[in-house]
JSON list of C-alpha atoms and ligand atoms in Angstrom, two decimals:
[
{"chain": "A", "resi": 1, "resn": "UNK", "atom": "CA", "xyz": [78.13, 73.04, 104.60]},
{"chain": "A", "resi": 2, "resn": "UNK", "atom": "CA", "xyz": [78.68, 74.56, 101.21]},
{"chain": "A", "resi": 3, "resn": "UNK", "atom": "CA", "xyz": [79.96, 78.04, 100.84]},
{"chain": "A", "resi": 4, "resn": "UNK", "atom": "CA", "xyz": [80.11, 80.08, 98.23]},
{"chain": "A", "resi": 5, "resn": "UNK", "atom": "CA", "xyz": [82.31, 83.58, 98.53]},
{"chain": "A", "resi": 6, "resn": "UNK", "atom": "CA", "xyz": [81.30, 86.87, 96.70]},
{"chain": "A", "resi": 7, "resn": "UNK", "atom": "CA", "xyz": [84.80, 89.01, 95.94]},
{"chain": "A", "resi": 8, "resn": "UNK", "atom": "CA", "xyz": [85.91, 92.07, 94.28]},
{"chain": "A", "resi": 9, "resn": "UNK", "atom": "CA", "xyz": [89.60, 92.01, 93.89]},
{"chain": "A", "resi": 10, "resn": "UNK", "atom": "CA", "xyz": [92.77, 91.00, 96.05]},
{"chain": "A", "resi": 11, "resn": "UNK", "atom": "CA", "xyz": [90.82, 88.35, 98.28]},
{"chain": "A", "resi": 12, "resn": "UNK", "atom": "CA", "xyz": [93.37, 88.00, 100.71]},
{"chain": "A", "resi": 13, "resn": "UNK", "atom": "CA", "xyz": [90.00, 87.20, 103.32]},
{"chain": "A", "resi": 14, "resn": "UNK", "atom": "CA", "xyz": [89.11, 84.48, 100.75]},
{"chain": "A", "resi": 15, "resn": "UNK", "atom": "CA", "xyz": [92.66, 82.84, 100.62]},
{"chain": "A", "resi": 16, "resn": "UNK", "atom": "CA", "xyz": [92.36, 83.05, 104.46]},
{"chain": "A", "resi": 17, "resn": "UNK", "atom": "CA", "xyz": [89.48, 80.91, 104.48]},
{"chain": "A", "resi": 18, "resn": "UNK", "atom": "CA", "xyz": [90.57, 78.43, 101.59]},
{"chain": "A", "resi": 19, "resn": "UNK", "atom": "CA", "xyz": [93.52, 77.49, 103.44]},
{"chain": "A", "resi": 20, "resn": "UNK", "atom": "CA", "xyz": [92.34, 77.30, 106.77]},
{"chain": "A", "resi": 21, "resn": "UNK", "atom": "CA", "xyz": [91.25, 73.84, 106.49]},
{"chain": "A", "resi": 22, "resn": "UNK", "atom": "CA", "xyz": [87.50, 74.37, 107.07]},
{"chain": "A", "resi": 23, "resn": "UNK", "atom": "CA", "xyz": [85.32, 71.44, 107.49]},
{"chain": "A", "resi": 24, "resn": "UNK", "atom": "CA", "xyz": [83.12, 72.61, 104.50]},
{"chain": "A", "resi": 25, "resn": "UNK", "atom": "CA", "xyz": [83.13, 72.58, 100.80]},
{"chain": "A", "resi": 26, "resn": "UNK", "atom": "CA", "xyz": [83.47, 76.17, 98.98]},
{"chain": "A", "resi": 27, "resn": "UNK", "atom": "CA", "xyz": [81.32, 75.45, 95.85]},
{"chain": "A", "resi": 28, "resn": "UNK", "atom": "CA", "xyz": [82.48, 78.65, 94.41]},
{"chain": "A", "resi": 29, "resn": "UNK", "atom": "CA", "xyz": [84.02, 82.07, 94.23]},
{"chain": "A", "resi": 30, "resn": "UNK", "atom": "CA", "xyz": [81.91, 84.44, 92.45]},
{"chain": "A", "resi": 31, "resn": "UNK", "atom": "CA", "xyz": [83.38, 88.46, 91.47]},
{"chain": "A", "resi": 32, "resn": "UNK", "atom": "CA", "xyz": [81.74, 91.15, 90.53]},
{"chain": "A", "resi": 33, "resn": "UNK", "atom": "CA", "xyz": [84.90, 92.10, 88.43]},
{"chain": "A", "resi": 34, "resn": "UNK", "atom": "CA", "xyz": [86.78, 89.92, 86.05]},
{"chain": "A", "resi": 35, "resn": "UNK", "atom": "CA", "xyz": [89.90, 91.36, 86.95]},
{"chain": "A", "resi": 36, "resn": "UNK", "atom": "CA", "xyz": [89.57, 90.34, 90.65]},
{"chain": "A", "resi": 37, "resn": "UNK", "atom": "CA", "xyz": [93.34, 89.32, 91.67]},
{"chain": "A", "resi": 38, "resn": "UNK", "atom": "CA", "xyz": [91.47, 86.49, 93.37]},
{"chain": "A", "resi": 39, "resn": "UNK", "atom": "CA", "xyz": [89.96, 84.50, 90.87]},
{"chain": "A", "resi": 40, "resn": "UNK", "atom": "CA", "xyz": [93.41, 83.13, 90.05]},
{"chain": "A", "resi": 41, "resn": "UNK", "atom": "CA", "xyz": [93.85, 82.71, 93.65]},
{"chain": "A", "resi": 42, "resn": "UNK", "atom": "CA", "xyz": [90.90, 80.43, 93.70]},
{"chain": "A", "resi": 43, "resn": "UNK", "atom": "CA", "xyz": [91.33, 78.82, 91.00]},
{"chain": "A", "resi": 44, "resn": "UNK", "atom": "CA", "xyz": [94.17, 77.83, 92.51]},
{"chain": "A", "resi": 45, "resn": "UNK", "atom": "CA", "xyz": [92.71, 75.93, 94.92]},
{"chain": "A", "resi": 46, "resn": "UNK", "atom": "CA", "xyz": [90.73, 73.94, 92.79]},
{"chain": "A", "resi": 47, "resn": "UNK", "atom": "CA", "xyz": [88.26, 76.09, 93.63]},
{"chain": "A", "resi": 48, "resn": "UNK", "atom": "CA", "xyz": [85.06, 76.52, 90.10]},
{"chain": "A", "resi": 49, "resn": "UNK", "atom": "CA", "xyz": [85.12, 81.09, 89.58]},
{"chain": "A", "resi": 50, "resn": "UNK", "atom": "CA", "xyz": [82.37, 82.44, 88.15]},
{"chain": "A", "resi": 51, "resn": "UNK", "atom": "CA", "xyz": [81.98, 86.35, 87.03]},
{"chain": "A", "resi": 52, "resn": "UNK", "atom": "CA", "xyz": [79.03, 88.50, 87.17]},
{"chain": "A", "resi": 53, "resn": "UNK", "atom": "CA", "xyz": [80.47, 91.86, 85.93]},
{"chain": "A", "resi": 54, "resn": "UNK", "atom": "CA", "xyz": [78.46, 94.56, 87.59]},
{"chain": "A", "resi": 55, "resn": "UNK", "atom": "CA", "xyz": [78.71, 97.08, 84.52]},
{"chain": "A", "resi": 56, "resn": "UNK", "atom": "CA", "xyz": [76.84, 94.60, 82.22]},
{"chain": "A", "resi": 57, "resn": "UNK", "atom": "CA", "xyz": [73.78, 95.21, 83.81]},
{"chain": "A", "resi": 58, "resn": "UNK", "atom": "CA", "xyz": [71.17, 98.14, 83.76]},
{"chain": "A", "resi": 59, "resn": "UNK", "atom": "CA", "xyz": [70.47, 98.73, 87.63]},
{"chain": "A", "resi": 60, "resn": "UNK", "atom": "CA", "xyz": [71.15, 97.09, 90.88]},
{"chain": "A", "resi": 61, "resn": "UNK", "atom": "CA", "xyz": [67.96, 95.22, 91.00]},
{"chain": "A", "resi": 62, "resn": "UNK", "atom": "CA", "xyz": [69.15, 93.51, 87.78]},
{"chain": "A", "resi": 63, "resn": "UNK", "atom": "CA", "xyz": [72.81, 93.01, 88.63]},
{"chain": "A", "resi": 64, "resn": "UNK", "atom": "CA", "xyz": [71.71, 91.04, 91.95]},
{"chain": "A", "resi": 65, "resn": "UNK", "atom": "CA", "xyz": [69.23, 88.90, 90.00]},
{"chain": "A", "resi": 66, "resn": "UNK", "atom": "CA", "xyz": [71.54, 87.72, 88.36]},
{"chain": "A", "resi": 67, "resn": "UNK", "atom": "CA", "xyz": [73.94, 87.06, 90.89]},
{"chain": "A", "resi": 68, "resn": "UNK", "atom": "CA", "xyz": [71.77, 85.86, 93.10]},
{"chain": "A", "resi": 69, "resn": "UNK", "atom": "CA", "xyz": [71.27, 83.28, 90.00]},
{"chain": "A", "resi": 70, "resn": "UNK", "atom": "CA", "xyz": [74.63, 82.23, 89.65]},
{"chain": "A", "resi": 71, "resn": "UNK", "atom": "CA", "xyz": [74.82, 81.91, 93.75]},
{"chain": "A", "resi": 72, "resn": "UNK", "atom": "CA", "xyz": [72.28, 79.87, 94.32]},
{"chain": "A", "resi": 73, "resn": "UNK", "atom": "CA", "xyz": [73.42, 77.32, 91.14]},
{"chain": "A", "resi": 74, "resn": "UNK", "atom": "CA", "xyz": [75.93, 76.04, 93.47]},
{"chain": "A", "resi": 75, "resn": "UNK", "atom": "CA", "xyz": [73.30, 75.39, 96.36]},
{"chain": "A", "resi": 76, "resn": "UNK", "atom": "CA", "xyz": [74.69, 77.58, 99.39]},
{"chain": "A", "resi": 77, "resn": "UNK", "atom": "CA", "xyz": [74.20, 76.90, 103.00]},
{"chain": "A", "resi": 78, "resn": "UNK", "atom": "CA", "xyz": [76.47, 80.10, 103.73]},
{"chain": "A", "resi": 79, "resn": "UNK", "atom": "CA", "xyz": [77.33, 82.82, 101.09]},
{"chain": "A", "resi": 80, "resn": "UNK", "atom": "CA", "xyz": [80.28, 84.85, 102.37]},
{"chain": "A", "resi": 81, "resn": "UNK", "atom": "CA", "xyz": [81.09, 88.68, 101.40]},
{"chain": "A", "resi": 82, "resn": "UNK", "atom": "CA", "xyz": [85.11, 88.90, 101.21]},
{"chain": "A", "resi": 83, "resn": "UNK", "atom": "CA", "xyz": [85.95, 92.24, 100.40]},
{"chain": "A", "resi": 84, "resn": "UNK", "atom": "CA", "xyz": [82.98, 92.43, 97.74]},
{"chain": "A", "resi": 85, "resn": "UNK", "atom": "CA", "xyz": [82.13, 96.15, 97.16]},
{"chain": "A", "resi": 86, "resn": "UNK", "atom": "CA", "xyz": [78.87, 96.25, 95.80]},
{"chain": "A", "resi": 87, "resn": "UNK", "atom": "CA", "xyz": [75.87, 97.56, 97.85]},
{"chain": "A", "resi": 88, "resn": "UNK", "atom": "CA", "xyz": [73.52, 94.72, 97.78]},
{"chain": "A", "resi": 89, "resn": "UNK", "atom": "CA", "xyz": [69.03, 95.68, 97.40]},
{"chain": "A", "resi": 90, "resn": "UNK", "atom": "CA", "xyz": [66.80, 94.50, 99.98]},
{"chain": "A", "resi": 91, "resn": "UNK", "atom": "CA", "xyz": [65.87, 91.72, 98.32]},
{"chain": "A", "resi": 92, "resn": "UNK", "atom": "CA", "xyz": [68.64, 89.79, 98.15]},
{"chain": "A", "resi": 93, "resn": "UNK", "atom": "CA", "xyz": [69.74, 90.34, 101.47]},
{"chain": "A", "resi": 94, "resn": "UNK", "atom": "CA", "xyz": [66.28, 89.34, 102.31]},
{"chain": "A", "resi": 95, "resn": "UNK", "atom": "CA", "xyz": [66.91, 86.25, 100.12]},
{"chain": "A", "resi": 96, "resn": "UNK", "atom": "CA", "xyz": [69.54, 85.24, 101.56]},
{"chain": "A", "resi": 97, "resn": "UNK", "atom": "CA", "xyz": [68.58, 86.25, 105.24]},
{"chain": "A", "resi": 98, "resn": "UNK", "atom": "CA", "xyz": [70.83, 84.31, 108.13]},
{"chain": "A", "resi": 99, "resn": "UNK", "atom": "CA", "xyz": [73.27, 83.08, 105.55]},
{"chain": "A", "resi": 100, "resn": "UNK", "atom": "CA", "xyz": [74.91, 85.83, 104.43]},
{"chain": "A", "resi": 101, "resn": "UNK", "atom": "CA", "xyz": [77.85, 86.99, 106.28]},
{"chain": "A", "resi": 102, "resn": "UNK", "atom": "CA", "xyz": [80.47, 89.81, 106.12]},
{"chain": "A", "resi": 103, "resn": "UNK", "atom": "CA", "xyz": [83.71, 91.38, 107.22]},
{"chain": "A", "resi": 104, "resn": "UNK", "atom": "CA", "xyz": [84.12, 94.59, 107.66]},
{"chain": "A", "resi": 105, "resn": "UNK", "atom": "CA", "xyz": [87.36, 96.99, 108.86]},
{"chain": "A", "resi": 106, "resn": "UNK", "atom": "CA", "xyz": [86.35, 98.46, 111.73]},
{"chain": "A", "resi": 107, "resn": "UNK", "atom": "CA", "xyz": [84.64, 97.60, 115.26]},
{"chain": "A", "resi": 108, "resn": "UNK", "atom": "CA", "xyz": [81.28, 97.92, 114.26]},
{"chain": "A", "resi": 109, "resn": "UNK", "atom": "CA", "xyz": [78.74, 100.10, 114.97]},
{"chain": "A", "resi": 110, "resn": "UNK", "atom": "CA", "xyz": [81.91, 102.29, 115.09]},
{"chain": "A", "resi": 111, "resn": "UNK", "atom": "CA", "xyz": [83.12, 103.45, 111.46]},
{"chain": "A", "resi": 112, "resn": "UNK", "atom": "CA", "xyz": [80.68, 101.78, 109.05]},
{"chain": "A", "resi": 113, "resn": "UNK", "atom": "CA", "xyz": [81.14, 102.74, 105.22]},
{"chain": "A", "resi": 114, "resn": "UNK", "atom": "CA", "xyz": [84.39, 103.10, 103.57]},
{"chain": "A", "resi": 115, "resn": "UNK", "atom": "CA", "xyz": [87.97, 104.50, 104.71]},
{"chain": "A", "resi": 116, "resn": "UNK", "atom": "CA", "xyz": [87.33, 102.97, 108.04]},
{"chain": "A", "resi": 117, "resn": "UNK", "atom": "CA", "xyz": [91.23, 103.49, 109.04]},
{"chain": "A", "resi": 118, "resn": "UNK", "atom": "CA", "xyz": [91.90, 107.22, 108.00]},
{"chain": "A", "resi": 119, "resn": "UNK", "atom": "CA", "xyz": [88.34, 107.77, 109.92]},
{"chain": "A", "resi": 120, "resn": "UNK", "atom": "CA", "xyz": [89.82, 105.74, 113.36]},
{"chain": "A", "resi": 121, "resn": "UNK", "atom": "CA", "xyz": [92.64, 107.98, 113.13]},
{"chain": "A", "resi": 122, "resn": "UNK", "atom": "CA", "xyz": [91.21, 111.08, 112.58]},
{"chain": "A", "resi": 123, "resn": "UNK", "atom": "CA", "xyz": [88.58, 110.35, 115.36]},
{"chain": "A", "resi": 124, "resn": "UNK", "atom": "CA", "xyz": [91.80, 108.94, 117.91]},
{"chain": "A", "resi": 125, "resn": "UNK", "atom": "CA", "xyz": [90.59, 105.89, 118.88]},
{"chain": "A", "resi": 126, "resn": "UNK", "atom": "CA", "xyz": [92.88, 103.38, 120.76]},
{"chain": "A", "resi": 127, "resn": "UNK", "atom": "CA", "xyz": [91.51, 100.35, 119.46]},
{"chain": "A", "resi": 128, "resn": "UNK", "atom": "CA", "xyz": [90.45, 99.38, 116.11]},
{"chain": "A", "resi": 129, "resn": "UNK", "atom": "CA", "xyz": [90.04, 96.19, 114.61]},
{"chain": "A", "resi": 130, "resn": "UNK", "atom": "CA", "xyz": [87.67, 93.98, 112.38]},
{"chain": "A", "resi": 131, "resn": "UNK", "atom": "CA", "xyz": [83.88, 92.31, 112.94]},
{"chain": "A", "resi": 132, "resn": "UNK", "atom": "CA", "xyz": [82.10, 89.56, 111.05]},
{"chain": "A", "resi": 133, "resn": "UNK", "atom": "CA", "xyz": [78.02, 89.79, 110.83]},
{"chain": "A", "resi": 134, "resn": "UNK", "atom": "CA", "xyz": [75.61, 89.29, 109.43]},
{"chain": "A", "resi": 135, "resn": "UNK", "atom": "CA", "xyz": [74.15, 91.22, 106.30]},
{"chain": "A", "resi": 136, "resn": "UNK", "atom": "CA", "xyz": [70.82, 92.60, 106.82]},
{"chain": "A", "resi": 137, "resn": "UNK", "atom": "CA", "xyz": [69.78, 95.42, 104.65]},
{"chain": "A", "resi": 138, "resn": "UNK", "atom": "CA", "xyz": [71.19, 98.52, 106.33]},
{"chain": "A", "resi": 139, "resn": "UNK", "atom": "CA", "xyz": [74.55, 98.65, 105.39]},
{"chain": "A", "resi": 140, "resn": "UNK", "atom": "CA", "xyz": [77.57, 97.26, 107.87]},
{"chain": "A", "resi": 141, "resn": "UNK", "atom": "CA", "xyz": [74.33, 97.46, 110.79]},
{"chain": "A", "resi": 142, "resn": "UNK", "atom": "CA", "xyz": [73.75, 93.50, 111.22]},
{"chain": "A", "resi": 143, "resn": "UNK", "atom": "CA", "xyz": [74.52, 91.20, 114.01]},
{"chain": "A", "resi": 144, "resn": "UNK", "atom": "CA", "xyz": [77.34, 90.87, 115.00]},
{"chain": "A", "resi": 145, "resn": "UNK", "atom": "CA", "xyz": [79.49, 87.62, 115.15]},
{"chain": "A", "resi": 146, "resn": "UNK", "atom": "CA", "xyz": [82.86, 88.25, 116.23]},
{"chain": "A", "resi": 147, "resn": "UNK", "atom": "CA", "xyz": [85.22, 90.80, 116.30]},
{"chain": "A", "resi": 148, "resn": "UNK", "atom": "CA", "xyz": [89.13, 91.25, 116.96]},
{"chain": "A", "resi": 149, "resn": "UNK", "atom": "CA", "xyz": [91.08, 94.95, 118.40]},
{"chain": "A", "resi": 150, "resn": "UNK", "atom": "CA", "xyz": [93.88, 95.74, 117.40]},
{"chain": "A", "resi": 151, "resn": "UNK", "atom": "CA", "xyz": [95.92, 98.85, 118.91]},
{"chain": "A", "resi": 152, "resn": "UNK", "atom": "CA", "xyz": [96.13, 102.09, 117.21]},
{"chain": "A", "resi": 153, "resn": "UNK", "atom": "CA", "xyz": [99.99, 103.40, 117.46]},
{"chain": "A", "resi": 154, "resn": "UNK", "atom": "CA", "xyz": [100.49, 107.12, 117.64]},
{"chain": "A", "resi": 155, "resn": "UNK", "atom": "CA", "xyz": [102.68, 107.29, 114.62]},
{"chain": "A", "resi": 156, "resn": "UNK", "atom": "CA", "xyz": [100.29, 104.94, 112.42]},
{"chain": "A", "resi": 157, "resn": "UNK", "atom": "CA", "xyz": [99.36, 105.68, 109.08]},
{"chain": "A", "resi": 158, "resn": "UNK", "atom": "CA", "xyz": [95.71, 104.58, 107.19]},
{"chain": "A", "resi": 159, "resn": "UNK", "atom": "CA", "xyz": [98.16, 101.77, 105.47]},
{"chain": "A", "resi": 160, "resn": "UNK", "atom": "CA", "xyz": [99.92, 100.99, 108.93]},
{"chain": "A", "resi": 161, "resn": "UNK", "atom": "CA", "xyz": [96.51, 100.51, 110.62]},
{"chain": "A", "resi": 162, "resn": "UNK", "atom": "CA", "xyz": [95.10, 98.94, 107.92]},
{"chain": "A", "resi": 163, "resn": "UNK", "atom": "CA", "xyz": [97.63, 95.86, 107.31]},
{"chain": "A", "resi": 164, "resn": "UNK", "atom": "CA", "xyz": [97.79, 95.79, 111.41]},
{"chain": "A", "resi": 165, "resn": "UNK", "atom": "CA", "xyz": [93.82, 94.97, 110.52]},
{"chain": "A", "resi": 166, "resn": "UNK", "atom": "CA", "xyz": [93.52, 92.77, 107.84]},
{"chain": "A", "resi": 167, "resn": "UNK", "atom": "CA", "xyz": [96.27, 90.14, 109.94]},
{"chain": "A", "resi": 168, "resn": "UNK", "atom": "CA", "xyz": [93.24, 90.00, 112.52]},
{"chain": "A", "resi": 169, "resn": "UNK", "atom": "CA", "xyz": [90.97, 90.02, 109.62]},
{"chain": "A", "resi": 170, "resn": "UNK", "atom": "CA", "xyz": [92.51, 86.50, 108.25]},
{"chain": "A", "resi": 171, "resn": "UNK", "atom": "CA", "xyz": [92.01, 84.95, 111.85]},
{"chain": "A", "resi": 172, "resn": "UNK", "atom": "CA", "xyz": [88.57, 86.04, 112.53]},
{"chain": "A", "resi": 173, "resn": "UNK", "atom": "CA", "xyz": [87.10, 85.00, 109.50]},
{"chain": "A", "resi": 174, "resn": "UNK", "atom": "CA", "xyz": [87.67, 81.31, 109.34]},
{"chain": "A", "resi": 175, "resn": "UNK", "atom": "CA", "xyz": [87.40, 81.18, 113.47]},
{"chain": "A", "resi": 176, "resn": "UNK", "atom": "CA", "xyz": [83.55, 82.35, 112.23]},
{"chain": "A", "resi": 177, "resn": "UNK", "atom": "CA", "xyz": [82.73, 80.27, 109.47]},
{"chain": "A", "resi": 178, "resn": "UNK", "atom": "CA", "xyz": [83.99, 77.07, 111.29]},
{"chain": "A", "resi": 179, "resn": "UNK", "atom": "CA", "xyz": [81.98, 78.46, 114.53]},
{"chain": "A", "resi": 180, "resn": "UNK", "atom": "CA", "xyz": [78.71, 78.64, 111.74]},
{"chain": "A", "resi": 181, "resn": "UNK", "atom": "CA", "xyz": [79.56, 75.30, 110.08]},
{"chain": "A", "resi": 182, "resn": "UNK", "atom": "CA", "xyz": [79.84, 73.47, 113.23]},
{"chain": "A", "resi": 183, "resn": "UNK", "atom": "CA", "xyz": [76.15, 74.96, 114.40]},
{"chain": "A", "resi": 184, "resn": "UNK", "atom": "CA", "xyz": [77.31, 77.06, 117.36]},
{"chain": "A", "resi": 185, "resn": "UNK", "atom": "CA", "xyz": [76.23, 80.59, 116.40]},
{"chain": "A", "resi": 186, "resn": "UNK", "atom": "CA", "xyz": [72.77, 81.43, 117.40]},
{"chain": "A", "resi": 187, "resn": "UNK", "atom": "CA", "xyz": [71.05, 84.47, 115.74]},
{"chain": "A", "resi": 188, "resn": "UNK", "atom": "CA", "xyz": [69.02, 85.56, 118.56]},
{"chain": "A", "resi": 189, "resn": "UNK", "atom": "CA", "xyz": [65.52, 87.07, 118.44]},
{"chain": "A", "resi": 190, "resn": "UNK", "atom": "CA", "xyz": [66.92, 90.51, 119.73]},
{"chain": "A", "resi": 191, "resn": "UNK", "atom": "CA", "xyz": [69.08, 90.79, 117.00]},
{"chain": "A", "resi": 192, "resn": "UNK", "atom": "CA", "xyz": [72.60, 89.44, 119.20]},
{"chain": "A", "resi": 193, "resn": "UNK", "atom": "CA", "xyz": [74.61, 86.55, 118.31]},
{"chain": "A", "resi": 194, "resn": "UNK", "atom": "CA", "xyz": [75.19, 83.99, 120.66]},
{"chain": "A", "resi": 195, "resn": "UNK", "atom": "CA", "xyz": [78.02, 81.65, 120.09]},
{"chain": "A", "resi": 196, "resn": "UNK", "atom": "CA", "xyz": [77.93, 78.23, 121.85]},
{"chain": "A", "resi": 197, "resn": "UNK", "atom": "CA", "xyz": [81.19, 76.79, 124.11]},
{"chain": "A", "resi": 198, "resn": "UNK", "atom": "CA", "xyz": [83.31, 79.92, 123.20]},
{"chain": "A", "resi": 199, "resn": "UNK", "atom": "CA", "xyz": [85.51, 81.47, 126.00]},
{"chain": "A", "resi": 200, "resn": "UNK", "atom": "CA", "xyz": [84.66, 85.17, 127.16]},
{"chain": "A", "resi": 201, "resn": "UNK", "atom": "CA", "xyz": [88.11, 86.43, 125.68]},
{"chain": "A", "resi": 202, "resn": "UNK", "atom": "CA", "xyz": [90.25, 85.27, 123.76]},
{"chain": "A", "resi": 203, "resn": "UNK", "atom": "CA", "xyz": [93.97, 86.12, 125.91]},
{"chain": "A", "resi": 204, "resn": "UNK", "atom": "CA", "xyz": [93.33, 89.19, 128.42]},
{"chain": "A", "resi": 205, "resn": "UNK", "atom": "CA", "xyz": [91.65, 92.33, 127.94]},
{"chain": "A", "resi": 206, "resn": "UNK", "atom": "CA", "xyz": [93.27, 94.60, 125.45]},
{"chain": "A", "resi": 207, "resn": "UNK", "atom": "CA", "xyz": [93.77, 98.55, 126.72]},
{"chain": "A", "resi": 208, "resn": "UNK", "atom": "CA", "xyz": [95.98, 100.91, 125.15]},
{"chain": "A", "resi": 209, "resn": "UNK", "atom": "CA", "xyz": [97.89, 102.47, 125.51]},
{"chain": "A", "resi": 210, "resn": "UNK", "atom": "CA", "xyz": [99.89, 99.95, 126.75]},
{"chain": "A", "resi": 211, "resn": "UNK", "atom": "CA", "xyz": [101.57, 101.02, 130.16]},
{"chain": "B", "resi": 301, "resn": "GRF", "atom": "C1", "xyz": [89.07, 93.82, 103.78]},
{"chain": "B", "resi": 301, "resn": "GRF", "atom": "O1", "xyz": [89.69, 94.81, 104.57]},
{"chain": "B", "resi": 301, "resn": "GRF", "atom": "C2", "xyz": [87.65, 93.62, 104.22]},
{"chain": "B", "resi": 301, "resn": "GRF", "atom": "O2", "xyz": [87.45, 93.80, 105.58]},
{"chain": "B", "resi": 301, "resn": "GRF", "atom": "C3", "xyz": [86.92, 94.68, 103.45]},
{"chain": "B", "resi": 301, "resn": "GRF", "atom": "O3", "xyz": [87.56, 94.74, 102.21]},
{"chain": "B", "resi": 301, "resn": "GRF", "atom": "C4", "xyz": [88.91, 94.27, 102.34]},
{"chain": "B", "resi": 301, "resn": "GRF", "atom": "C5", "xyz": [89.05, 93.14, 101.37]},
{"chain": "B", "resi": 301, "resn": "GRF", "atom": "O4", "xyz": [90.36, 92.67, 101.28]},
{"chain": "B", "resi": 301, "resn": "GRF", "atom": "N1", "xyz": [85.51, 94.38, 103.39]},
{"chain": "B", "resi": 301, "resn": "GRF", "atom": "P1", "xyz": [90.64, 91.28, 100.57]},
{"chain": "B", "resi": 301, "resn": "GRF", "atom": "O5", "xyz": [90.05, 91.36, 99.19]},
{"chain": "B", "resi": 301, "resn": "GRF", "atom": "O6", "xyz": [90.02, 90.21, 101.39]},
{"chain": "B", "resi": 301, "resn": "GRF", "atom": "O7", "xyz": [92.14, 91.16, 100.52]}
]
C-alpha cells in the first residue's frame, strides 16, 4: 500500500507512523507550510517532502488542486491527515473518498473543531482521548475507525490533557493504518466501520474516576 501523509508542523503522528514498522511504503510527506518541523523529520527517514504553501494560492478550490496534484504524483492507496490544518472543499474529499483518513483530539462526535482539550475540561468529562476516521466533507463527522480514552485528572491542564492524548494518539494511528493496509477495515453502507479479527477491547473497560 502506498501512503502519502499531509502535515502542518511538529508531526509527531507522522514520526509515529514512520517508525512503526508498517508493512507499506510512505511515498511522501506533503505540508502545507515550509516551515513544518516535520519535513526534516521525514526527510530523515528517507522519506521524498514536498511543499504546497497554502498562501501561494488565491482560494481553497485552487490550493487543493494543486495539492491534490502533487498527492496523487506519488500514486496513493491511502492519504493520511497528521495534524494538517487546512479545511479541505468537497471535492477533494470527494476525490479522495475511502482513502483519506484522519486523527483528531477528542472522542468524536464529542468536541469536533479546535481546542478540543480546554473544551473537555470546561465541559468535565471523565474520559477523553483520540479517534481515527475517515474524512468525508463535514468536518471531524466521518466514520469512525478507532479510538483510544484516556482519563481526565481533576487537576489537569489543556497541556496536561493534551500530551496525556497525543501518547494514545501515536498508538492508535499506526494500529489503524496497519488494520487498513492489511484489508480488515470495512466501510460499511450505514456509514460504521467494521474492523475484521479485532478484540472487543483492548485491556478492560476504562471508568473514571478510578475507585
Ligand atoms: C494532533 O493532536 C492531532 O490529533 C491533531 O493535530 C495534532 C498534530 O500533532 N489533528 P503532530 O503534528 O502530529 O505532532
Amino acid at each position: 500500500m502506498r501512503v502519502v501523509i499531509l502535515i502542518s508542523g511538529r508531526g509527531s503522528n507522522m514520526q509515529a507512523l514512520l517508525e512503526a514498522q508498517l508493512p507499506v511504503e510512505f511515498a511522501a510527506v506533503i505540508s502545507n507550510r515550509p516551515e513544518a518541523q516535520g519535513l526534516a523529520i521525514a526527510a530523515g527517514h528517507g522519506v521524498p517532502t514536498a511543499v504546497v504553501d497554502h498562501r501561494r494560492f488565491p482560494d481553497r478550490a485552487a490550493f487543493d488542486a494543486a495539492l491534490a496534484g502533487e498527492i496523487d504524483r506519488h500514486r496513493p492507496d491511502l492519504v493520511v491527515l497528521a495534524g494538517f490544518m487546512r479545511l479541505l472543499t468537497d471535492g477533494f474529499v470527494r476525490h479522495y473518498e475511502g482513502r483519506l483518513i484522519n486523527i483528531h483530539p477528542a472522542l468524536l462526535p464529542a468536541f469536533p473543531g479546535l481546542d478540543t482539550h480546554a473544551r473537555a475540561l470546561a465541559a468535565g468529562v471523565k474520559l477523553h482521548g483520540c479517534t481515527v476516521h475517515y474524512v468525508t466533507p463535514e468536518v471531524d463527522a466521518g466514520p469512525i475507525i478507532a479510538q483510544a480514552a484516556v482519563p481526565v485528572l481533576d487537576d489537569d491542564t489543556p497541556e496536561r490533557l493534551a500530551a496525556r492524548v497525543l501518547r494514545q494518539e501515536h498508538r492508535l494511528f499506526p494500529r489503524a493504518v496497519a488494520w487498513l493496509a492489511a484489508g480488515r477495515v470495512n466501510l460499511r453502507e450505514d456509514g460504521t466501520v467494521a474492523v475484521a479479527g479485532t478484540a472487543a477491547l483492548d485491556g478492560e473497560a476504562l471508568l473514571a474516576p478510578g475507585d
